[in-house]
Coordinates of C-alpha atoms and ligand atoms in Angstrom, one line a residue:
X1133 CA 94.5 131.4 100.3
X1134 CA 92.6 129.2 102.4
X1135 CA 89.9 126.6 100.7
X1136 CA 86.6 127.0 101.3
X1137 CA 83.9 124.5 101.0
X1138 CA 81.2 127.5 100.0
X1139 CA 83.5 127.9 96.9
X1140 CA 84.2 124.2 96.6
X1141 CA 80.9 123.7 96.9
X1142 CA 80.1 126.4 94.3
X1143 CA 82.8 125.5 92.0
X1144 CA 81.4 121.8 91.7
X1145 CA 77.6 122.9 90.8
X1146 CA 78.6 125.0 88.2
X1147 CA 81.2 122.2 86.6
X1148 CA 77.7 119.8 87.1
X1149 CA 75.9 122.2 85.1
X1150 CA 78.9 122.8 82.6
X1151 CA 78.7 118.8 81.5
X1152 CA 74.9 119.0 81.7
X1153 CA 74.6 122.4 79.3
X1154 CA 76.9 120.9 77.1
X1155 CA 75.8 117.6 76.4
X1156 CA 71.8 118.8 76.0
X1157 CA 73.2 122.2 73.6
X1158 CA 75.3 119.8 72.0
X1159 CA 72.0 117.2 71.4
X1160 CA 69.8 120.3 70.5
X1161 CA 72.7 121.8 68.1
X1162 CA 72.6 118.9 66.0
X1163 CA 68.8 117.8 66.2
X1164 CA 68.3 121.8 64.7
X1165 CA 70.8 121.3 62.3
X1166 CA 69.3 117.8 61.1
X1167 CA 65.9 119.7 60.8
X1168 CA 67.2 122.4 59.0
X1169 CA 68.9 120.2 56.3
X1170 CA 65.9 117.9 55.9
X1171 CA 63.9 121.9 55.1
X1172 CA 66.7 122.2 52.4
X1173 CA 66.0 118.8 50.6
X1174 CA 62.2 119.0 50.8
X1175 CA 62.6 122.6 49.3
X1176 CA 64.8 121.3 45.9
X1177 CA 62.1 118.0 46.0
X1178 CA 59.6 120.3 45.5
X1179 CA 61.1 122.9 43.2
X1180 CA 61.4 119.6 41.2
X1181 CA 58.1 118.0 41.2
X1182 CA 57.2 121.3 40.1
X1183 CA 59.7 122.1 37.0
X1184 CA 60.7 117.9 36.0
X1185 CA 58.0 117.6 34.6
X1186 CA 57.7 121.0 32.2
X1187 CA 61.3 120.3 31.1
X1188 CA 60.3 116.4 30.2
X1189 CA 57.2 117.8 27.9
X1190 CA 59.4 119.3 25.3
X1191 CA 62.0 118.4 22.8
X1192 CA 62.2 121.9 20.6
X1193 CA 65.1 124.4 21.0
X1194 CA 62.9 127.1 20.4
X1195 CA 60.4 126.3 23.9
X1196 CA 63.8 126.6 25.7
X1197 CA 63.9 130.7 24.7
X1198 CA 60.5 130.8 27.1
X1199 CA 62.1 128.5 29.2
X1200 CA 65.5 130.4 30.0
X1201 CA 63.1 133.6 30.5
X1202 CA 60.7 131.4 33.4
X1203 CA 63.8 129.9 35.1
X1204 CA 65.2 133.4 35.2
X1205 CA 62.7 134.8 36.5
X1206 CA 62.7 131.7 39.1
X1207 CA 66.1 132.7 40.3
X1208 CA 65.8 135.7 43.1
X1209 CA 68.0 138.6 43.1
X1210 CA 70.2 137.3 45.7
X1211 CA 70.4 134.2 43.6
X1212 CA 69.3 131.9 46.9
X1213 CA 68.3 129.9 44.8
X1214 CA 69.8 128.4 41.3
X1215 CA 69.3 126.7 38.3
X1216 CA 71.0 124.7 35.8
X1217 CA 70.6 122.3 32.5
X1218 CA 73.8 120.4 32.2
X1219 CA 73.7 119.0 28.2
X1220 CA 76.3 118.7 25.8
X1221 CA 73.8 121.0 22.9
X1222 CA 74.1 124.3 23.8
X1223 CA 70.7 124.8 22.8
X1224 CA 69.1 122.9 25.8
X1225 CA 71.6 124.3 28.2
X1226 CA 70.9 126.5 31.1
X1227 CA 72.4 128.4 34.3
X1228 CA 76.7 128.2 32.9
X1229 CA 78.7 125.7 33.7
X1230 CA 79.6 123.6 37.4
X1231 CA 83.0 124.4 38.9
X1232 CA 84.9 121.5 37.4
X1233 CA 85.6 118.2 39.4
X1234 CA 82.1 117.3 40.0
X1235 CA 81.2 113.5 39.9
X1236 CA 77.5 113.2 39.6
X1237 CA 77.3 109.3 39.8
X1238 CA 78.8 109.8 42.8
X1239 CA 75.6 109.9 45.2
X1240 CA 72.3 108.1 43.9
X1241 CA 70.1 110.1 45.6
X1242 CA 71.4 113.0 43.4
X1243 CA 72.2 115.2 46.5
X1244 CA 75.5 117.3 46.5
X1245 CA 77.3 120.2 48.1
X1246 CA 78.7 122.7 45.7
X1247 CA 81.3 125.2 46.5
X1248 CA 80.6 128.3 44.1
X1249 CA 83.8 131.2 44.2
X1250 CA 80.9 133.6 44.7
X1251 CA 79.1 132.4 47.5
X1252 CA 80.2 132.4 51.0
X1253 CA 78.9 129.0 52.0
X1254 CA 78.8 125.8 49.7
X1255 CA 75.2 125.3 48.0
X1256 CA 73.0 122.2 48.6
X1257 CA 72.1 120.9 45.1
X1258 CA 69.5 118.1 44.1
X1259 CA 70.4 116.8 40.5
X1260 CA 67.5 114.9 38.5
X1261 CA 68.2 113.4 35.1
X1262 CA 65.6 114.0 32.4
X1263 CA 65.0 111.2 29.4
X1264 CA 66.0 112.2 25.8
X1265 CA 62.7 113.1 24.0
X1266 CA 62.8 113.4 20.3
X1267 CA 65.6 116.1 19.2
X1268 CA 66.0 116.6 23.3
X1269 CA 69.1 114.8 24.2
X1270 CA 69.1 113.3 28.1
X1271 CA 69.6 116.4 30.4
X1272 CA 70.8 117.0 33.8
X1273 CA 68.6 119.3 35.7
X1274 CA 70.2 120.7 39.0
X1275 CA 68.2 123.0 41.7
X1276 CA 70.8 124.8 43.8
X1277 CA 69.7 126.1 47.3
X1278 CA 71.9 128.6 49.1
X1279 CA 72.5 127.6 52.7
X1280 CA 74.2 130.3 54.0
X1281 CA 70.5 131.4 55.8
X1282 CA 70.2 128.0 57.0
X1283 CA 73.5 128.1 58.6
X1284 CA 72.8 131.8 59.8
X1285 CA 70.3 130.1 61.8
X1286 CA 72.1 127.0 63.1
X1287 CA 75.0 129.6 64.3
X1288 CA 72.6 132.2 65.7
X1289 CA 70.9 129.5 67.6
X1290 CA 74.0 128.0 68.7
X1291 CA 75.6 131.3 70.0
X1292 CA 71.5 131.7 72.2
X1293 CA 72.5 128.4 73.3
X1294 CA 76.1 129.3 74.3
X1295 CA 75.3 132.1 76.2
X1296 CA 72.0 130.8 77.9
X1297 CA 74.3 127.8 79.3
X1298 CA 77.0 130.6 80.3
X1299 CA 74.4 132.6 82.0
X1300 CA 72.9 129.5 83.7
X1301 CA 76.7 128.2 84.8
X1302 CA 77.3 131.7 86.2
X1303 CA 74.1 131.8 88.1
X1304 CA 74.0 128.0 89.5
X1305 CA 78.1 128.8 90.8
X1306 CA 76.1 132.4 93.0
X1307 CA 73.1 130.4 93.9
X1308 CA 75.1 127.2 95.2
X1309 CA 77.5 129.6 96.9
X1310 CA 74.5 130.8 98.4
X1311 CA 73.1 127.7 99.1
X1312 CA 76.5 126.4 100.6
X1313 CA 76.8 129.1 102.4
X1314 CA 73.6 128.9 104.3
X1315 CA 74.1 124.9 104.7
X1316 CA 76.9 125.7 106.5
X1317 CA 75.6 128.3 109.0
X1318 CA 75.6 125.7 111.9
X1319 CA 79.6 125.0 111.0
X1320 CA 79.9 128.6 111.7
X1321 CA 78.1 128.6 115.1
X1322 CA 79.5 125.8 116.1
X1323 CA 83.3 127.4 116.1
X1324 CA 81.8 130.8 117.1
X1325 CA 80.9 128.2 120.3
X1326 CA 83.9 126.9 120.1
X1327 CA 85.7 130.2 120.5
X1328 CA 83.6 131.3 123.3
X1329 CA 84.2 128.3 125.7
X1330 CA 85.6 130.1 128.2
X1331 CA 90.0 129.6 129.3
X1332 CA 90.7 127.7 132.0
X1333 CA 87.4 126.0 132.6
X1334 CA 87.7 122.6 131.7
X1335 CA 84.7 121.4 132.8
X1336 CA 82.7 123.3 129.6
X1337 CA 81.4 121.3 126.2
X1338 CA 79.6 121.9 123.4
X1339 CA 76.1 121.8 123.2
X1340 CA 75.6 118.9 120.8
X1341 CA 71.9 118.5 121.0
X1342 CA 70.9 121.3 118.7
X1343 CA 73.1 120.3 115.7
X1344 CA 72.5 118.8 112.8
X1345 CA 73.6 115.0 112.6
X1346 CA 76.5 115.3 110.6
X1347 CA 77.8 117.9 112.9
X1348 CA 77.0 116.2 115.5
X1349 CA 80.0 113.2 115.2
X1350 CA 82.3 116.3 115.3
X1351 CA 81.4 118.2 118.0
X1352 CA 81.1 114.6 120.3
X1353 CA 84.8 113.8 119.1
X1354 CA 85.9 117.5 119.9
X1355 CA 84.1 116.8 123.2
X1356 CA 86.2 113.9 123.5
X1357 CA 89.2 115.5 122.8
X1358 CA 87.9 117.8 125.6
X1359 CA 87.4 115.5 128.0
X1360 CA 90.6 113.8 127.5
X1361 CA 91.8 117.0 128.1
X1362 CA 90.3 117.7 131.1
X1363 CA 91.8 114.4 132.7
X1364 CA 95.4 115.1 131.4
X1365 CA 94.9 118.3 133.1
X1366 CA 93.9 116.7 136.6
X1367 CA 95.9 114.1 136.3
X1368 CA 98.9 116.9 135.8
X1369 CA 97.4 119.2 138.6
X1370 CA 97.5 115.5 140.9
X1371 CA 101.2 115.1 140.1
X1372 CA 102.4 118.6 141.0
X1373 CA 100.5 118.2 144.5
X1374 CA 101.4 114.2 144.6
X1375 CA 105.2 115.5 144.1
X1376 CA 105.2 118.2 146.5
X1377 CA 103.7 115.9 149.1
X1378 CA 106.1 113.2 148.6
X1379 CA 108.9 115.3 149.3
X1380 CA 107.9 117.4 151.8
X1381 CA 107.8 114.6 154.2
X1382 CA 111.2 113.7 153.8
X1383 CA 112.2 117.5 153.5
X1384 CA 110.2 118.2 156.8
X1385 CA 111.7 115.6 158.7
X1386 CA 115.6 116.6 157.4
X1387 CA 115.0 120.0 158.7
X1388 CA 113.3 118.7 161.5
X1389 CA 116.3 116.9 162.7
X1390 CA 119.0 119.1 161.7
X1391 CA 117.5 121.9 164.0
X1392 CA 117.1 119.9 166.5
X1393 CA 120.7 118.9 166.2
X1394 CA 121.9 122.6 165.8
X1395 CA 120.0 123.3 169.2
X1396 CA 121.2 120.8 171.4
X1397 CA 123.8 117.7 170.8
X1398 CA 126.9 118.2 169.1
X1399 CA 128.4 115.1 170.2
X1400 CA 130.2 113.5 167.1
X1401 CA 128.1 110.5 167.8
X1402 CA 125.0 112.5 167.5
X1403 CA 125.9 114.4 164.4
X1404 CA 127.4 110.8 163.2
X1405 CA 123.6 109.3 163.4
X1406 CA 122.0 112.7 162.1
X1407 CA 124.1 112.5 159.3
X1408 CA 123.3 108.6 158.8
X1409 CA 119.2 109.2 158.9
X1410 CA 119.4 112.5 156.6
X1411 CA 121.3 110.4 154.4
X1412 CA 118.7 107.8 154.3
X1413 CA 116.0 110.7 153.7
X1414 CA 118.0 112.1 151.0
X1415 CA 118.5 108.7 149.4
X1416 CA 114.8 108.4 149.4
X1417 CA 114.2 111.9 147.6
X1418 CA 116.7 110.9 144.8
X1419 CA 115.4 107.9 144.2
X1420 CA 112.2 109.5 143.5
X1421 CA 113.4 112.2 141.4
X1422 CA 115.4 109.6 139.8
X1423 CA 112.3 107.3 139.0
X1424 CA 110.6 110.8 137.8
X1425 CA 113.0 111.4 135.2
X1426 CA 113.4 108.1 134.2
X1427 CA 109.1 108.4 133.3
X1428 CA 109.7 111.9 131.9
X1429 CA 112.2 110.0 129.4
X1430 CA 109.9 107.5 128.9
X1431 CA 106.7 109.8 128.4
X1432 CA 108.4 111.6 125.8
X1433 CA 109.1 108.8 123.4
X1434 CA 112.4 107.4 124.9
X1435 CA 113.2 103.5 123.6
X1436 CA 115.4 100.7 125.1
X1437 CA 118.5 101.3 123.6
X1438 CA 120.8 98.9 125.5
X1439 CA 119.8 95.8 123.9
X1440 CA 121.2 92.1 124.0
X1441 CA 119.8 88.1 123.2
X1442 CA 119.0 87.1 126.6
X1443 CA 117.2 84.1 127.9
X1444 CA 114.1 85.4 129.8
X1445 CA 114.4 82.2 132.1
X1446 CA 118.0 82.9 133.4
X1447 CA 116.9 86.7 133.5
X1448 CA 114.2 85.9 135.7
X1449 CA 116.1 83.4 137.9
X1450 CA 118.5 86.6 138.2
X1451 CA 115.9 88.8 139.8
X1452 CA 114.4 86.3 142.0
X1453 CA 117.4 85.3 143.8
X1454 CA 118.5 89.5 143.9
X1455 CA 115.4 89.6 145.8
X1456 CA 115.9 86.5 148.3
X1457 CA 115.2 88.4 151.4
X1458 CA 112.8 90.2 150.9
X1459 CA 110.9 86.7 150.1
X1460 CA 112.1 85.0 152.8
X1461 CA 111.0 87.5 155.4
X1462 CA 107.0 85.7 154.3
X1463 CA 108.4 82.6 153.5
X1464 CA 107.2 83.0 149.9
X1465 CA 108.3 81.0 147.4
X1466 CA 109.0 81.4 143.5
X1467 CA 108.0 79.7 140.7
X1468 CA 109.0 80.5 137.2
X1469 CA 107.2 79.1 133.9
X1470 CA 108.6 79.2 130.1
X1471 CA 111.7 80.5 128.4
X1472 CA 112.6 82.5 124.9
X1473 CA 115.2 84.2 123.9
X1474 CA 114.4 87.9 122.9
X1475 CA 116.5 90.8 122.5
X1476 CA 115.5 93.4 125.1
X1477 CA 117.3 96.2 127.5
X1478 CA 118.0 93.1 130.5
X1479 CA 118.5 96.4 133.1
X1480 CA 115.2 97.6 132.4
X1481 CA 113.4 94.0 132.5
X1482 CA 115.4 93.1 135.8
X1483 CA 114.2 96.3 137.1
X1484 CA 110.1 96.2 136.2
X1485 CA 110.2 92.6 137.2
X1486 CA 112.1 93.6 140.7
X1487 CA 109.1 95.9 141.1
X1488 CA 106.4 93.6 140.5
X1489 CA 107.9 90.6 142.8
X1490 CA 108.4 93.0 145.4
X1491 CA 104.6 94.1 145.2
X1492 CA 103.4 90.4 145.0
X1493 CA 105.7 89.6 147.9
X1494 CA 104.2 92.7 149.8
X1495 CA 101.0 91.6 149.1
X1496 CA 101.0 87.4 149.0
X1497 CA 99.5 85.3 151.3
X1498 CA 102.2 84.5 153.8
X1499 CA 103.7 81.2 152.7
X1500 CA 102.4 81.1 149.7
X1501 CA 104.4 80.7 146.1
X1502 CA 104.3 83.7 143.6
X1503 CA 103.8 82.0 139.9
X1504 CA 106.4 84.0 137.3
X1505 CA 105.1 83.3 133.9
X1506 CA 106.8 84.0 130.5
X1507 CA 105.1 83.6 127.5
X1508 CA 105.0 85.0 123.6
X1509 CA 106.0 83.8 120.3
X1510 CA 109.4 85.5 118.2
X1511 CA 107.6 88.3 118.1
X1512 CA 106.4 89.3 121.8
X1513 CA 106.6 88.1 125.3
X1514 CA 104.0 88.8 128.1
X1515 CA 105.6 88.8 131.5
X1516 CA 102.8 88.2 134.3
X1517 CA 103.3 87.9 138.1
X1518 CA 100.6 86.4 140.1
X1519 CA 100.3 86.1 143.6
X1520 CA 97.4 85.1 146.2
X1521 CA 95.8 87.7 148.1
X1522 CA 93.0 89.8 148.8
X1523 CA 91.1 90.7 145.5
X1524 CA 91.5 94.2 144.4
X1525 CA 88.9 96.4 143.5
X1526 CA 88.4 96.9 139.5
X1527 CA 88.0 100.7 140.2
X1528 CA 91.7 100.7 141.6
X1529 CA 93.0 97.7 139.2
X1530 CA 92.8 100.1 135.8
X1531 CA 94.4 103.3 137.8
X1532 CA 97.1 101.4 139.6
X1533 CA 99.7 102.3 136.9
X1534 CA 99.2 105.8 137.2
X1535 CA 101.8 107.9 139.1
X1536 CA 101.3 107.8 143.0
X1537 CA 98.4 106.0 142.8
X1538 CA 97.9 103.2 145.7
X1539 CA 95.0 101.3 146.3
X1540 CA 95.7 101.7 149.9
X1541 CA 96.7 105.8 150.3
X1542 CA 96.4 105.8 154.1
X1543 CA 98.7 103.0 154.7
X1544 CA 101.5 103.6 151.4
X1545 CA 102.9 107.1 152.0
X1546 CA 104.1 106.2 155.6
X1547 CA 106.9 103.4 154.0
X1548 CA 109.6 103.2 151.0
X1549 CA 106.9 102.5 148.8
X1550 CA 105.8 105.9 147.0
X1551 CA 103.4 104.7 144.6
X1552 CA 105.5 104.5 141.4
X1553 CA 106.5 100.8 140.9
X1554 CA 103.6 99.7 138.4
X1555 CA 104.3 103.3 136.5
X1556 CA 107.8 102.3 136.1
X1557 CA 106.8 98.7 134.6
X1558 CA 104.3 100.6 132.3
X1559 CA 107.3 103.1 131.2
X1560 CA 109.9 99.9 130.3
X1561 CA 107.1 98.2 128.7
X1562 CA 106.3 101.5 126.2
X1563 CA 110.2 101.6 125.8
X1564 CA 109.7 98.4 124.4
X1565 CA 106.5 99.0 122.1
X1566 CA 104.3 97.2 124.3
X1567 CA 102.0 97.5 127.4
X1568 CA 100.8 96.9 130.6
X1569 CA 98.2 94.8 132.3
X1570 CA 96.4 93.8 135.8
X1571 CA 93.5 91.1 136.7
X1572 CA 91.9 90.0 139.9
X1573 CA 90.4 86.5 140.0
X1574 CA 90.2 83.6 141.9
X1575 CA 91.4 84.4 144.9
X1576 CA 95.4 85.7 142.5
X1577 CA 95.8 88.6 141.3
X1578 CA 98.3 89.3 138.6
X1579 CA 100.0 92.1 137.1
X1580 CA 102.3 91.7 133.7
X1581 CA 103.6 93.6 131.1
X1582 CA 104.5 92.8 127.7
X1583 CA 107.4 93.4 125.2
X1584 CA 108.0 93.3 121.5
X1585 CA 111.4 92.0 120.6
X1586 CA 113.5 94.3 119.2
X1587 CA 115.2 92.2 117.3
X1588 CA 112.2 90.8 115.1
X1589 CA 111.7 92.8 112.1
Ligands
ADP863 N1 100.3 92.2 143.9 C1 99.5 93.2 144.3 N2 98.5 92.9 145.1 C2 97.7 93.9 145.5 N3 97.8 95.2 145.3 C3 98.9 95.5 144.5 C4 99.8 94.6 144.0 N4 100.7 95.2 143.3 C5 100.4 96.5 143.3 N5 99.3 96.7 144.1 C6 98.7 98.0 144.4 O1 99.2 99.0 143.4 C7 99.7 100.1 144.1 C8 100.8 100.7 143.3 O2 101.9 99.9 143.2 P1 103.3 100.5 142.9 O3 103.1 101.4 141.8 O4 104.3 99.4 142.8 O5 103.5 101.5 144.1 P2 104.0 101.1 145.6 O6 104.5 99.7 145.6 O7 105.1 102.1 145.9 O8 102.8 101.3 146.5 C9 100.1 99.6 145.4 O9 100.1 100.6 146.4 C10 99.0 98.6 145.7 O10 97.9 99.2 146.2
MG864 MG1 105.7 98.8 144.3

């Protein structure tokens, strides 16, 4: 069963009213029963300030015959509540004897609990002694009290209390379910919005202006989530068309050539150079569906997995001097700062490192030197290739690593250069846990990536 915060909610009040019922019933219980008990004693203090003083008058035997007849006539039918003379002379004894075991110096204040076989709840006694007087020898004189009304009374109350606190429990759980239910009225309109934003317009949001506040942090991050949607989506919907357009050119001109080829030429020469151009055209479409695959690998989580210790100096040195012509056609020249050794895939460092030399060499200042740094502790290194040249605007410096994108459309799609070198360095960088990077500044601009060393820990 799903969980609902109504019921949660409901479920909560009544267990806050559960504790609060039972601490006050349990305060009340005992403040009643206290009451009732001090009702007992002032009842057997004042049958004895009435009868001490009678049985302390006499000393004769014979007075006791009235006597016996006024304390039976004291005692009630129901025998609520009872007498006795505890002496050693039968004569001056009343009321038959105790059930054996009593200690009567136990308590000063002469105030006992007597269990009698004939009485469903023990009776409260108060026990007075009486001086000898003359023939009188000392007496004990006890006045018993029944308190099985008393306790009638405490558990009566106590069951009133019981149920009131059920009742109450059972109508706080319906009222907060209520209650809950009607706080959470805007939750419920704001999914009934959510449900009616309409498919395939990603342009819609929520309304968040008529929400309350703490709804309103959700809706804005569902907005978010919307939004980041939205630009996933274009971004998709760019890279089908961005695809399709990169190789249709070389498509277009392969078909191109070969019918023009089928229609007129057939020297072997001819068909030799057709052959050589579609070749080139069809080494240009692989490499871009090779470089595609090689980002759908790394998009979905891929890692280097062909690691060794290499020195990042000597790595470097590697890729500058692969790349000797294509610096010497500017007269550019190389500068490498800093060394470590780090455990990385070399291939895939050679090759985003290829890509951003080849960029800054594209780019430099003709005879200018391109500075390679390498810096980073045992735990990281940043790569970062700066070159001088024309500063680049910041609304193209944070989209330059996405797919296809060039800061200069018109004049990129003509050339080798189809727009997914920096995407590639942001791919081998991922594959190593780390990330890319691109500043504009004083006349250099500079693109890096960094990696974590897959050796450290
Ligand atoms: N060093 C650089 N200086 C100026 N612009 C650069 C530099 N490196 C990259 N760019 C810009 O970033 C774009 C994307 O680069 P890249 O992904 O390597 O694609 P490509 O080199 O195929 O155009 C380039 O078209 C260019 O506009
Ligand atoms: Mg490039």
């Amino acid at each position: 069963m799903k969980r609902s915060i109504a019921k949660r909610l409901a479920l909560m009040f009544a267990l806050a009213v559960l504790l609060i019922m039972s601490i006050s019933a349990t305060l009340l219980r005992c403040s009643l029963k206290q009451s009732l008990d001090e009702q007992m004693q002032n009842e057997l203090v004042l049958r004895h300030s009435v009868l001490d003083p009678v049985l302390a008058k006499y000393d004769s035997p014979t007075f006791w015959v009235g006597l016996r007849q006024k304390l039976d006539g004291l005692t009630p039918a129901d025998e609520r509540v009872r007498y006795w003379i505890l002496v050693d002379n039968p004569a001056f004894s009343y009321g038959g004897a105790m059930p054996d075991g009593q200690d009567w110096s136990k308590r000063a204040d002469g105030l006992f609990t007597v269990d009698l076989p004939e009485k469903e709840r023990p009776m409260m006694v108060l026990l007075k002694t009486i001086p000898a007087m003359g023939d009188r020898p000392e007496l004990r004189f006890i006045v018993g009290l029944d308190s099985t009304p008393f306790r009638k009374t405490l558990n009566h109350f106590t069951k009133i209390l019981i149920l009131t606190s059920a009742l109450g429990i059972g109508l706080v759980a319906l009222l907060g379910y209520w209650i809950a239910r009607f706080g959470l009225g805007p939750v419920r309109r704001l999914s009934r919005q959510a449900n009616s934003l309409p498919p395939g317009d990603s342009k819609q949001r929520l309304d968040t202006e008529a929400l309350p506040g703490e709804l309103q942090e959700l809706a804005v991050s569902f907005n978010g989530a919307l939004a980041r949607q939205e630009a996933a989506w274009c971004q998709l919907e760019g890279f089908n068309a961005n695809v399709a357009h990169e190789l249709r050119t070389p498509l277009t001109n392969l078909i191109g050539q070969t019918q023009v080829a089928l229609a007129h030429g057939r020297e072997v020469g001819e068909l030799q150079d057709l052959l050589q151009s579609n070749l080139e055209e069809l080494e240009r479409m692989g490499t871009i569906v090779n470089d595609m695959l090689f980002l759908a690998g790394a998009e979905s989580g891929q890692r280097a997995t062909e690691l060794s210790d290499v020195s990042l100096y000597e790595e470097a040195s590697k890729t500058v001097e692969y790349l000797e012509p294509v610096l010497h056609d500017k007269q550019l020249g190389v500068e490498i700062q800093g060394d470590m050794r780090v455990c990385i895939d070399r291939r895939l460092f050679h090759r985003s490192l290829a890509n951003l030399i080849q960029n800054a060499a594209r780019y430099a200042v003709p005879e200018s030197t391109i500075k390679v740094s390498l810096v980073g502790d045992g735990m990281q290194v940043e790569v970062r290739v700066s070159n001088a040249g024309a500063p680049i605007d910041s609304v193209h410096l944070e989209r330059l690593f996405e797919r296809f994108y060039r800061a200069d459309a018109a004049r990129a799609r003509s050339d080798a250069h189809h727009g997914l070198g920096l995407s590639i360095v942001r791919a081998v960088a991922s594959m190593h846990g780390g990330r890319v990077f691109a500043h504009s500044e004083n006349g250099f601009n500079t693109f890096g990536f960094s990696l974590m060393n897959q050796a450290a820990p």
